[in-house]
Short mmCIF file of C-alpha atoms and ligand atoms in Angstrom, two decimals:
data_model
loop_
_atom_site.label_atom_id
_atom_site.label_comp_id
_atom_site.label_asym_id
_atom_site.label_seq_id
_atom_site.Cartn_x
_atom_site.Cartn_y
_atom_site.Cartn_z
CA MET A 1 5.98 -50.59 21.78
CA LYS A 2 2.50 -51.24 20.71
CA ILE A 3 0.94 -52.93 17.60
CA ASN A 4 -1.69 -50.73 15.86
CA LEU A 5 -5.04 -52.98 15.51
CA ASP A 6 -6.56 -50.64 13.06
CA ARG A 7 -3.56 -51.28 10.68
CA VAL A 8 -3.97 -54.99 11.03
CA ILE A 9 -7.72 -54.75 10.34
CA LYS A 10 -7.22 -52.71 7.31
CA ASP A 11 -4.72 -55.33 6.14
CA ILE A 12 -6.92 -58.16 6.74
CA GLU A 13 -9.91 -56.54 4.99
CA THR A 14 -7.90 -55.30 2.12
CA LEU A 15 -6.45 -58.71 1.53
CA ALA A 16 -9.90 -60.21 1.68
CA THR A 17 -11.01 -58.13 -1.27
CA PHE A 18 -8.53 -59.95 -3.64
CA THR A 19 -11.02 -62.94 -4.14
CA ALA A 20 -12.31 -64.60 -7.14
CA THR A 21 -15.44 -65.19 -5.33
CA PRO A 22 -16.79 -61.77 -3.92
CA GLY A 23 -19.54 -62.34 -1.29
CA ASN A 24 -18.80 -65.97 -1.13
CA GLY A 25 -15.51 -66.08 1.07
CA VAL A 26 -11.96 -65.85 -0.03
CA THR A 27 -10.78 -67.68 -3.09
CA ARG A 28 -7.19 -66.75 -4.00
CA LEU A 29 -5.43 -69.55 -5.48
CA SER A 30 -1.77 -69.61 -6.37
CA TYR A 31 -0.55 -67.84 -9.47
CA THR A 32 -3.95 -66.06 -10.22
CA LYS A 33 -4.69 -62.29 -10.54
CA GLU A 34 -6.03 -62.30 -7.02
CA ASP A 35 -2.72 -63.82 -5.82
CA ARG A 36 -0.89 -61.09 -7.74
CA ALA A 37 -3.07 -58.36 -6.30
CA ALA A 38 -2.40 -59.64 -2.75
CA ARG A 39 1.31 -59.89 -3.53
CA GLU A 40 1.36 -56.17 -4.86
CA TYR A 41 -0.26 -54.93 -1.73
CA LEU A 42 2.14 -56.76 0.53
CA ILE A 43 5.01 -55.55 -1.46
CA SER A 44 3.82 -52.01 -1.23
CA GLU A 45 3.37 -52.39 2.44
CA MET A 46 6.78 -53.66 3.10
CA LYS A 47 8.36 -50.96 1.13
CA LYS A 48 6.47 -48.28 3.24
CA ILE A 49 8.46 -49.43 6.16
CA GLY A 50 11.99 -49.71 4.47
CA LEU A 51 12.16 -53.44 4.05
CA LYS A 52 14.30 -54.72 1.43
CA VAL A 53 11.72 -56.73 -0.72
CA TRP A 54 12.56 -59.67 -3.10
CA GLU A 55 11.24 -62.88 -4.39
CA ASP A 56 13.28 -66.08 -4.68
CA GLY A 57 13.07 -68.58 -7.58
CA PHE A 58 9.96 -70.11 -6.32
CA SER A 59 7.82 -67.11 -5.90
CA ASN A 60 8.24 -66.76 -2.19
CA LEU A 61 8.08 -63.08 -1.32
CA PHE A 62 10.38 -61.71 1.16
CA GLY A 63 10.78 -58.48 3.17
CA ARG A 64 14.03 -57.95 5.13
CA ARG A 65 14.93 -55.70 8.00
CA GLU A 66 18.54 -55.68 8.27
CA GLY A 67 20.24 -56.66 11.37
CA LYS A 68 23.29 -55.11 13.04
CA ASN A 69 25.20 -58.04 11.88
CA PRO A 70 23.88 -58.55 8.43
CA GLU A 71 25.84 -61.85 8.02
CA ALA A 72 23.97 -63.53 10.99
CA PRO A 73 21.11 -65.94 10.25
CA VAL A 74 17.73 -64.44 9.94
CA ILE A 75 14.55 -64.59 12.07
CA LEU A 76 12.04 -65.68 9.58
CA ILE A 77 8.41 -64.84 10.30
CA GLY A 78 5.34 -65.14 8.14
CA SER A 79 2.74 -67.57 6.61
CA HIS A 80 0.86 -68.13 3.31
CA TYR A 81 -1.49 -65.74 1.65
CA ASP A 82 -3.16 -68.27 -0.80
CA SER A 83 -6.61 -69.69 0.12
CA VAL A 84 -8.89 -72.59 -0.50
CA THR A 85 -12.00 -71.96 -2.88
CA ASN A 86 -14.45 -70.12 -0.65
CA GLY A 87 -12.13 -70.03 2.38
CA GLY A 88 -11.99 -67.38 4.93
CA ALA A 89 -10.11 -64.08 5.52
CA PHE A 90 -7.76 -65.31 8.24
CA ASP A 91 -6.26 -68.65 7.44
CA GLY A 92 -2.62 -67.83 6.39
CA VAL A 93 -3.12 -64.15 5.98
CA ALA A 94 -3.22 -63.66 9.61
CA GLY A 95 0.39 -64.71 9.78
CA VAL A 96 1.50 -62.76 7.07
CA VAL A 97 -0.28 -59.50 8.39
CA ALA A 98 1.14 -60.25 11.86
CA ALA A 99 4.73 -60.56 10.62
CA LEU A 100 4.20 -57.17 8.67
CA GLU A 101 2.77 -55.42 11.75
CA VAL A 102 5.86 -56.70 13.99
CA LEU A 103 8.32 -54.93 11.67
CA ARG A 104 6.20 -51.87 11.52
CA VAL A 105 6.43 -51.72 15.32
CA PHE A 106 10.08 -52.44 14.92
CA GLU A 107 10.65 -49.38 12.60
CA GLU A 108 8.45 -47.07 14.50
CA ASN A 109 10.22 -47.77 17.71
CA ASN A 110 13.67 -48.04 16.24
CA ILE A 111 14.24 -51.24 17.91
CA GLU A 112 17.58 -52.50 17.27
CA ASN A 113 18.01 -56.18 15.95
CA TYR A 114 21.15 -57.94 15.99
CA TYR A 115 19.93 -60.72 13.67
CA PRO A 116 18.29 -59.63 10.43
CA ILE A 117 14.47 -60.20 10.43
CA GLU A 118 12.64 -61.42 7.42
CA ILE A 119 8.89 -61.67 6.48
CA ILE A 120 8.06 -64.62 4.18
CA ALA A 121 4.98 -64.62 2.25
CA MET A 122 4.13 -67.99 0.60
CA ASN A 123 1.42 -68.30 -2.09
CA ALA A 124 0.92 -72.27 -2.28
CA GLU A 125 0.38 -73.57 1.16
CA GLU A 126 -2.96 -74.91 0.40
CA GLY A 127 -2.27 -76.76 -2.65
CA HIS A 128 -5.91 -76.19 -3.66
CA ARG A 129 -5.21 -75.35 -7.23
CA PHE A 130 -3.05 -78.49 -8.08
CA GLY A 131 -4.55 -80.90 -5.77
CA VAL A 132 -3.81 -83.43 -3.04
CA GLY A 133 -0.10 -83.64 -2.01
CA THR A 134 0.84 -80.25 -3.67
CA GLY A 135 0.35 -78.12 -0.70
CA VAL A 136 3.25 -76.47 1.49
CA ALA A 137 5.09 -76.16 -1.74
CA ASN A 138 7.01 -72.98 -1.03
CA SER A 139 8.42 -74.18 2.29
CA ARG A 140 9.35 -77.45 0.66
CA ALA A 141 11.49 -75.48 -2.03
CA LEU A 142 12.98 -73.39 0.68
CA ILE A 143 14.28 -76.28 2.56
CA GLY A 144 15.35 -78.11 -0.66
CA ARG A 145 12.57 -80.82 -0.39
CA PHE A 146 10.52 -79.98 -3.58
CA VAL A 147 11.11 -82.50 -6.27
CA GLU A 148 11.32 -80.85 -9.73
CA GLU A 149 9.07 -83.33 -11.49
CA GLU A 150 6.16 -82.19 -9.43
CA LEU A 151 6.31 -78.92 -11.45
CA ASP A 152 5.20 -80.87 -14.55
CA LEU A 153 3.08 -83.58 -12.95
CA ALA A 154 0.95 -81.23 -10.85
CA LYS A 155 -1.79 -79.95 -12.88
CA ASP A 156 -4.82 -77.81 -12.11
CA LYS A 157 -8.59 -78.70 -13.37
CA ASN A 158 -7.79 -77.03 -16.69
CA GLY A 159 -4.64 -79.09 -17.27
CA ILE A 160 -2.26 -76.32 -16.56
CA SER A 161 0.88 -77.48 -14.99
CA LYS A 162 2.48 -75.84 -11.87
CA ARG A 163 5.44 -74.96 -13.94
CA GLN A 164 3.33 -73.31 -16.66
CA ALA A 165 1.19 -71.44 -14.17
CA MET A 166 4.30 -70.08 -12.47
CA ILE A 167 5.76 -68.92 -15.84
CA GLU A 168 2.57 -67.19 -16.73
CA TYR A 169 2.59 -65.52 -13.35
CA GLY A 170 6.17 -64.27 -14.00
CA PHE A 171 8.49 -66.90 -12.39
CA THR A 172 10.76 -69.32 -14.02
CA PRO A 173 10.96 -71.90 -11.28
CA ASP A 174 14.64 -72.13 -10.11
CA LEU A 175 14.73 -74.65 -7.34
CA GLU A 176 18.47 -74.29 -6.74
CA SER A 177 18.11 -70.58 -5.97
CA ALA A 178 14.94 -71.09 -3.88
CA LYS A 179 16.81 -73.26 -1.57
CA ARG A 180 18.27 -71.48 1.47
CA PRO A 181 21.77 -72.50 2.64
CA GLU A 182 22.35 -74.39 5.62
CA GLY A 183 22.76 -72.11 8.85
CA SER A 184 21.15 -68.95 6.97
CA ILE A 185 18.05 -69.15 8.98
CA LYS A 186 18.11 -69.03 12.79
CA THR A 187 14.44 -69.69 13.40
CA PHE A 188 10.94 -69.52 11.79
CA ILE A 189 7.81 -68.53 13.68
CA GLU A 190 4.39 -68.62 12.04
CA LEU A 191 1.20 -67.16 13.70
CA HIS A 192 -1.82 -68.91 12.37
CA VAL A 193 -5.46 -69.11 13.38
CA GLU A 194 -6.20 -72.58 15.05
CA GLN A 195 -8.23 -74.74 12.61
CA GLY A 196 -10.44 -76.15 15.45
CA PRO A 197 -12.30 -75.14 18.61
CA ILE A 198 -9.84 -76.12 21.12
CA LEU A 199 -8.56 -72.84 22.24
CA ASP A 200 -12.02 -71.33 22.30
CA ASN A 201 -13.62 -74.27 24.19
CA ASN A 202 -10.87 -74.00 26.82
CA LYS A 203 -11.06 -70.10 27.00
CA LYS A 204 -7.41 -69.72 26.17
CA GLU A 205 -6.08 -66.78 24.10
CA ILE A 206 -2.90 -68.26 22.68
CA GLY A 207 -2.10 -71.75 21.53
CA LEU A 208 1.68 -72.89 21.48
CA VAL A 209 1.98 -76.02 19.23
CA GLU A 210 4.34 -78.62 20.54
CA ASP A 211 4.21 -81.41 17.73
CA PHE A 212 2.55 -82.13 14.62
CA PRO A 213 1.67 -85.69 13.56
CA GLY A 214 3.25 -87.40 10.69
CA ILE A 215 0.63 -88.14 8.02
CA GLY A 216 0.09 -91.19 5.81
CA ARG A 217 -2.49 -91.62 2.96
CA TYR A 218 -3.49 -94.74 1.12
CA LYS A 219 -5.87 -95.37 -1.85
CA VAL A 220 -7.34 -98.93 -2.12
CA LYS A 221 -9.16 -100.39 -5.17
CA PHE A 222 -11.39 -103.34 -4.95
CA GLN A 223 -12.25 -104.91 -8.12
CA GLY A 224 -15.12 -107.49 -7.87
CA GLU A 225 -17.64 -108.75 -10.59
CA LEU A 226 -20.80 -107.06 -11.76
CA LYS A 227 -23.69 -109.55 -10.93
CA ALA A 228 -27.43 -109.02 -10.33
CA THR A 229 -28.55 -109.33 -6.75
CA THR A 230 -30.21 -112.69 -7.67
CA ALA A 231 -26.62 -114.19 -8.09
CA PRO A 232 -25.98 -117.14 -5.69
CA MET A 233 -24.02 -116.22 -2.61
CA ASP A 234 -21.14 -118.66 -3.40
CA ILE A 235 -20.15 -117.31 -6.95
CA ARG A 236 -20.19 -113.65 -5.91
CA LYS A 237 -16.96 -111.31 -5.95
CA ASP A 238 -18.48 -108.40 -3.97
CA ALA A 239 -16.25 -105.40 -3.90
CA LEU A 240 -18.10 -104.02 -1.01
CA VAL A 241 -17.68 -106.93 1.01
CA ALA A 242 -13.90 -106.82 0.62
CA ALA A 243 -13.86 -103.15 1.20
CA SER A 244 -15.93 -103.62 4.36
CA LYS A 245 -13.40 -106.20 5.77
CA PHE A 246 -10.63 -103.78 4.88
CA VAL A 247 -12.22 -101.07 6.92
CA LEU A 248 -12.34 -103.19 9.84
CA ALA A 249 -8.67 -104.40 9.12
CA VAL A 250 -7.50 -100.88 9.35
CA ASN A 251 -9.18 -100.27 12.67
CA LYS A 252 -7.76 -103.49 14.07
CA ILE A 253 -4.13 -102.77 12.77
CA LEU A 254 -4.11 -99.31 14.05
CA LYS A 255 -5.45 -100.36 17.61
CA GLU A 256 -2.71 -102.98 17.83
CA ILE A 257 0.09 -100.71 16.82
CA GLY A 258 -0.97 -98.28 19.53
CA GLY A 259 1.59 -95.50 20.38
CA GLY A 260 -1.18 -92.94 19.71
CA ILE A 261 -1.39 -93.75 16.11
CA THR A 262 -4.94 -92.85 14.71
CA GLY A 263 -6.52 -93.42 11.26
CA ASN A 264 -9.44 -94.75 9.41
CA VAL A 265 -11.11 -95.17 6.02
CA GLY A 266 -12.74 -91.82 5.57
CA GLU A 267 -13.88 -92.08 2.11
CA LEU A 268 -15.56 -94.97 0.15
CA THR A 269 -17.20 -94.99 -3.22
CA ILE A 270 -18.87 -98.10 -4.80
CA SER A 271 -20.20 -98.75 -8.01
CA PRO A 272 -22.89 -99.44 -9.18
CA ASN A 273 -24.26 -97.85 -6.17
CA SER A 274 -27.66 -99.67 -6.56
CA HIS A 275 -29.99 -102.20 -4.81
CA GLN A 276 -30.23 -104.03 -8.14
CA PHE A 277 -26.58 -105.07 -8.28
CA VAL A 278 -23.64 -106.80 -6.35
CA PRO A 279 -21.03 -103.93 -6.06
CA GLU A 280 -18.44 -104.57 -8.80
CA PHE A 281 -16.05 -101.92 -7.72
CA ALA A 282 -15.06 -100.00 -4.48
CA GLU A 283 -12.43 -97.39 -3.74
CA ALA A 284 -11.42 -96.54 -0.16
CA SER A 285 -9.22 -93.63 1.00
CA VAL A 286 -7.21 -94.11 4.45
CA GLU A 287 -5.74 -91.28 6.28
CA VAL A 288 -3.40 -92.11 9.38
CA ARG A 289 -1.71 -89.63 11.81
CA VAL A 290 1.53 -90.72 13.64
CA PHE A 291 2.61 -88.83 16.76
CA ASP A 292 5.35 -90.88 18.07
CA ASP A 293 8.67 -91.16 15.83
CA LYS A 294 9.10 -94.73 17.36
CA VAL A 295 6.19 -96.15 15.69
CA LEU A 296 7.41 -95.42 12.28
CA SER A 297 10.79 -97.13 13.10
CA GLU A 298 9.04 -100.21 14.47
CA VAL A 299 6.17 -100.56 11.90
CA ASN A 300 5.83 -100.53 8.06
CA LEU A 301 2.11 -99.66 7.81
CA TYR A 302 2.06 -100.49 4.09
CA GLU A 303 3.39 -104.03 4.68
CA GLU A 304 0.70 -104.31 7.54
CA PHE A 305 -2.07 -103.35 5.14
CA LYS A 306 -0.75 -105.47 2.47
CA LYS A 307 -0.94 -108.49 4.62
CA GLU A 308 -4.53 -107.99 5.64
CA ILE A 309 -5.36 -107.39 2.08
CA GLU A 310 -3.79 -110.54 0.83
CA ALA A 311 -6.08 -112.46 3.30
CA ILE A 312 -9.23 -110.51 2.25
CA GLU A 313 -8.30 -111.24 -1.60
CA GLU A 314 -8.07 -114.91 -0.66
CA GLU A 315 -11.47 -115.00 1.13
CA THR A 316 -13.59 -112.76 -1.18
CA LYS A 317 -11.76 -113.35 -4.63
CA VAL A 318 -11.83 -109.52 -5.11
CA LYS A 319 -8.68 -108.19 -6.52
CA ILE A 320 -7.34 -105.38 -4.37
CA GLU A 321 -4.85 -102.76 -5.17
CA LEU A 322 -3.01 -100.66 -2.46
CA SER A 323 -1.24 -97.59 -3.24
CA GLU A 324 0.42 -94.88 -0.96
CA VAL A 325 -0.47 -91.21 -1.80
CA ALA A 326 2.89 -89.85 -0.66
CA ARG A 327 4.18 -86.33 -0.94
CA ARG A 328 6.88 -86.63 -3.52
CA GLY A 329 10.36 -87.23 -2.16
CA TYR A 330 8.93 -88.60 1.23
CA SER A 331 8.24 -91.91 2.32
CA ASN A 332 4.78 -92.42 3.72
CA PRO A 333 3.63 -91.59 6.40
CA THR A 334 5.75 -88.37 6.89
CA PRO A 335 7.63 -88.37 10.09
CA PRO A 336 6.03 -86.28 12.94
CA SER A 337 7.40 -82.61 13.32
CA HIS A 338 8.48 -81.12 16.61
CA MET A 339 8.44 -77.49 17.28
CA SER A 340 11.22 -75.73 19.28
CA ALA A 341 10.82 -76.32 23.04
CA LYS A 342 13.19 -73.55 23.71
CA ASN A 343 11.15 -70.97 21.73
CA ASN A 344 7.84 -72.29 23.23
CA GLU A 345 9.43 -71.52 26.74
CA ILE A 346 10.19 -67.94 25.63
CA ALA A 347 6.55 -67.48 24.17
CA LYS A 348 5.16 -69.13 27.37
CA LYS A 349 6.94 -66.62 29.42
CA ILE A 350 5.85 -63.68 27.39
CA CYS A 351 2.19 -64.93 27.62
CA ASP A 352 2.70 -64.91 31.31
CA GLU A 353 4.17 -61.34 31.51
CA LEU A 354 1.49 -59.95 29.22
CA GLY A 355 -1.32 -61.79 31.18
CA TYR A 356 -2.50 -63.95 28.29
CA SER A 357 -3.71 -67.40 28.94
CA CYS A 358 -2.02 -70.02 26.79
CA MET A 359 -1.98 -73.84 26.27
CA VAL A 360 0.17 -76.23 24.46
CA LEU A 361 -1.56 -77.87 21.44
CA LYS A 362 -0.85 -80.86 19.26
CA GLU A 363 -2.21 -79.83 15.88
CA GLY A 364 -3.54 -82.07 13.22
CA THR A 365 -3.59 -80.08 10.15
CA GLY A 366 -0.70 -79.31 7.69
CA HIS A 367 1.32 -76.03 7.83
CA ASP A 368 4.35 -74.75 6.18
CA ALA A 369 5.96 -74.60 9.76
CA MET A 370 6.01 -78.65 9.65
CA MET A 371 8.24 -78.49 6.55
CA MET A 372 10.42 -75.70 8.13
CA SER A 373 10.90 -77.74 11.23
CA GLU A 374 12.81 -80.22 9.28
CA PHE A 375 15.42 -77.64 8.68
CA ILE A 376 15.36 -75.01 11.44
CA PRO A 377 14.06 -74.59 14.81
CA THR A 378 10.30 -73.57 14.33
CA ASN A 379 7.35 -72.46 16.10
CA MET A 380 3.79 -71.76 15.53
CA ILE A 381 1.49 -69.42 17.59
CA PHE A 382 -2.14 -70.05 17.29
CA VAL A 383 -4.83 -67.70 18.08
CA PRO A 384 -8.49 -68.80 18.72
CA SER A 385 -11.00 -69.45 15.90
CA LYS A 386 -14.76 -68.58 16.60
CA ARG A 387 -17.95 -70.26 15.47
CA GLY A 388 -16.96 -73.72 16.37
CA GLY A 389 -13.46 -73.32 14.94
CA ILE A 390 -14.23 -73.64 11.45
CA THR A 391 -11.79 -72.47 8.81
CA HIS A 392 -11.51 -72.91 5.07
CA HIS A 393 -14.99 -71.40 4.94
CA PRO A 394 -16.53 -68.07 4.52
CA ASP A 395 -17.52 -67.93 8.12
CA GLU A 396 -14.01 -68.36 9.40
CA TRP A 397 -13.62 -65.90 12.10
CA THR A 398 -10.99 -64.68 14.61
CA GLU A 399 -11.80 -61.79 17.01
CA TYR A 400 -9.27 -58.95 16.31
CA GLU A 401 -8.54 -58.48 19.89
CA ASP A 402 -7.55 -62.16 19.96
CA LEU A 403 -5.34 -61.74 16.96
CA LYS A 404 -3.77 -58.59 18.51
CA LYS A 405 -2.73 -60.78 21.54
CA GLY A 406 -1.06 -63.36 19.21
CA ILE A 407 0.81 -60.53 17.44
CA ASP A 408 2.00 -59.26 20.73
CA VAL A 409 3.43 -62.65 21.43
CA LEU A 410 5.01 -62.85 17.98
CA LEU A 411 6.36 -59.25 18.49
CA TYR A 412 8.05 -59.89 21.91
CA SER A 413 9.31 -63.28 20.87
CA VAL A 414 11.01 -61.87 17.63
CA LYS A 415 12.45 -58.86 19.86
CA GLU A 416 13.81 -61.38 22.22
CA LEU A 417 15.20 -63.69 19.60
CA SER A 418 16.65 -61.03 17.55
CA SER A 419 18.23 -58.79 20.16
CA SER A 420 21.90 -59.27 21.11
CA GLU A 421 24.48 -61.85 20.06
CA GLU A 422 25.28 -62.63 23.81
CA MET A 423 21.66 -63.42 24.80
CA GLN A 424 21.59 -66.17 22.04
CA GLN A 425 24.47 -68.20 22.91
CA ASP A 426 23.20 -71.68 23.29
ZN1 ZN B 1 -3.20 -72.04 6.59
#
């Protein structure tokens, strides 16, 4: 039972050609002709190994290898194949190709699986076309957490709504049919390149993700008054002074909450941005990550920010507006997600048997697996990213030998999880 690295390389290299920016990384936004070309390639590769191929009401692409018990819940493996603008050849695609290769090996070796195995290829993970808050859309639909109105409210830079884009691509969005019934999936495993340098820095070959933080995002607008810099100090309403106080307040609040919560103002614009004026307006973005479920049950972050803002308004006379940039259907921050400890144990054992060094990671970026974990036991297998761990960039790079090791871990995990009914009694 061996994976064929040449085939994997061919898949990665072929998929990288379906880009809107040849010579400058991979640009494959959702529901574009590049998306279509990648999908057609995947469909033809899935058909070559006799998978039953279909698409759900939300453009998720599936390839199914039947199980000895067709009624049993499926082992779902895969990732996304959309990219950001000028992204790399590995983010997302690595996991789709890994899933495909696993089922090729199953087919070649006549490996018997009691549980059906399905590949899922998702095409709107990055949310790059329709903007912040629109990512991980396919997985949200699959678990029944996609809110219908997003189809019309989410628009690309040309004003095309997600609904319209999907229809033009050939799908009439049908959320009801995209939602998988409770109990129909046994587990989901996503292989992905690490979006950071931790594995490479620690010289580890495999990363097993333990938890994902919950994420909160806030926008704050500061409305002061336009005045020349000659204005006396006591009549000013300086938006930047108010914003500065808020930056410090966020830092103070999060330190006081503790429990591993992290966050800061990471974006700040002021206008006019000129030495001749007292800033009239400022806008700040806050991003917060929560690792401990307890933190959210004990603190209401919005209220904490609000309290400080009222004090700053009083002091500076600047009007301040706070809003949560929440994913539709969620309170903000989203709760932390936890990967299946049991499946991580299995993967750890496989790494030991294969002689691959592995480490547990707490990852900071967003993935479909985070959504899936609300619904079914879920795991992520990370492989190292080179060149300082950069992703979402034309220079994104994973050594093929490292990718092969990740696929091995996926292969043996799927083999174990899909094998016999008896072995799987919890
Ligand atoms: Zn990704």
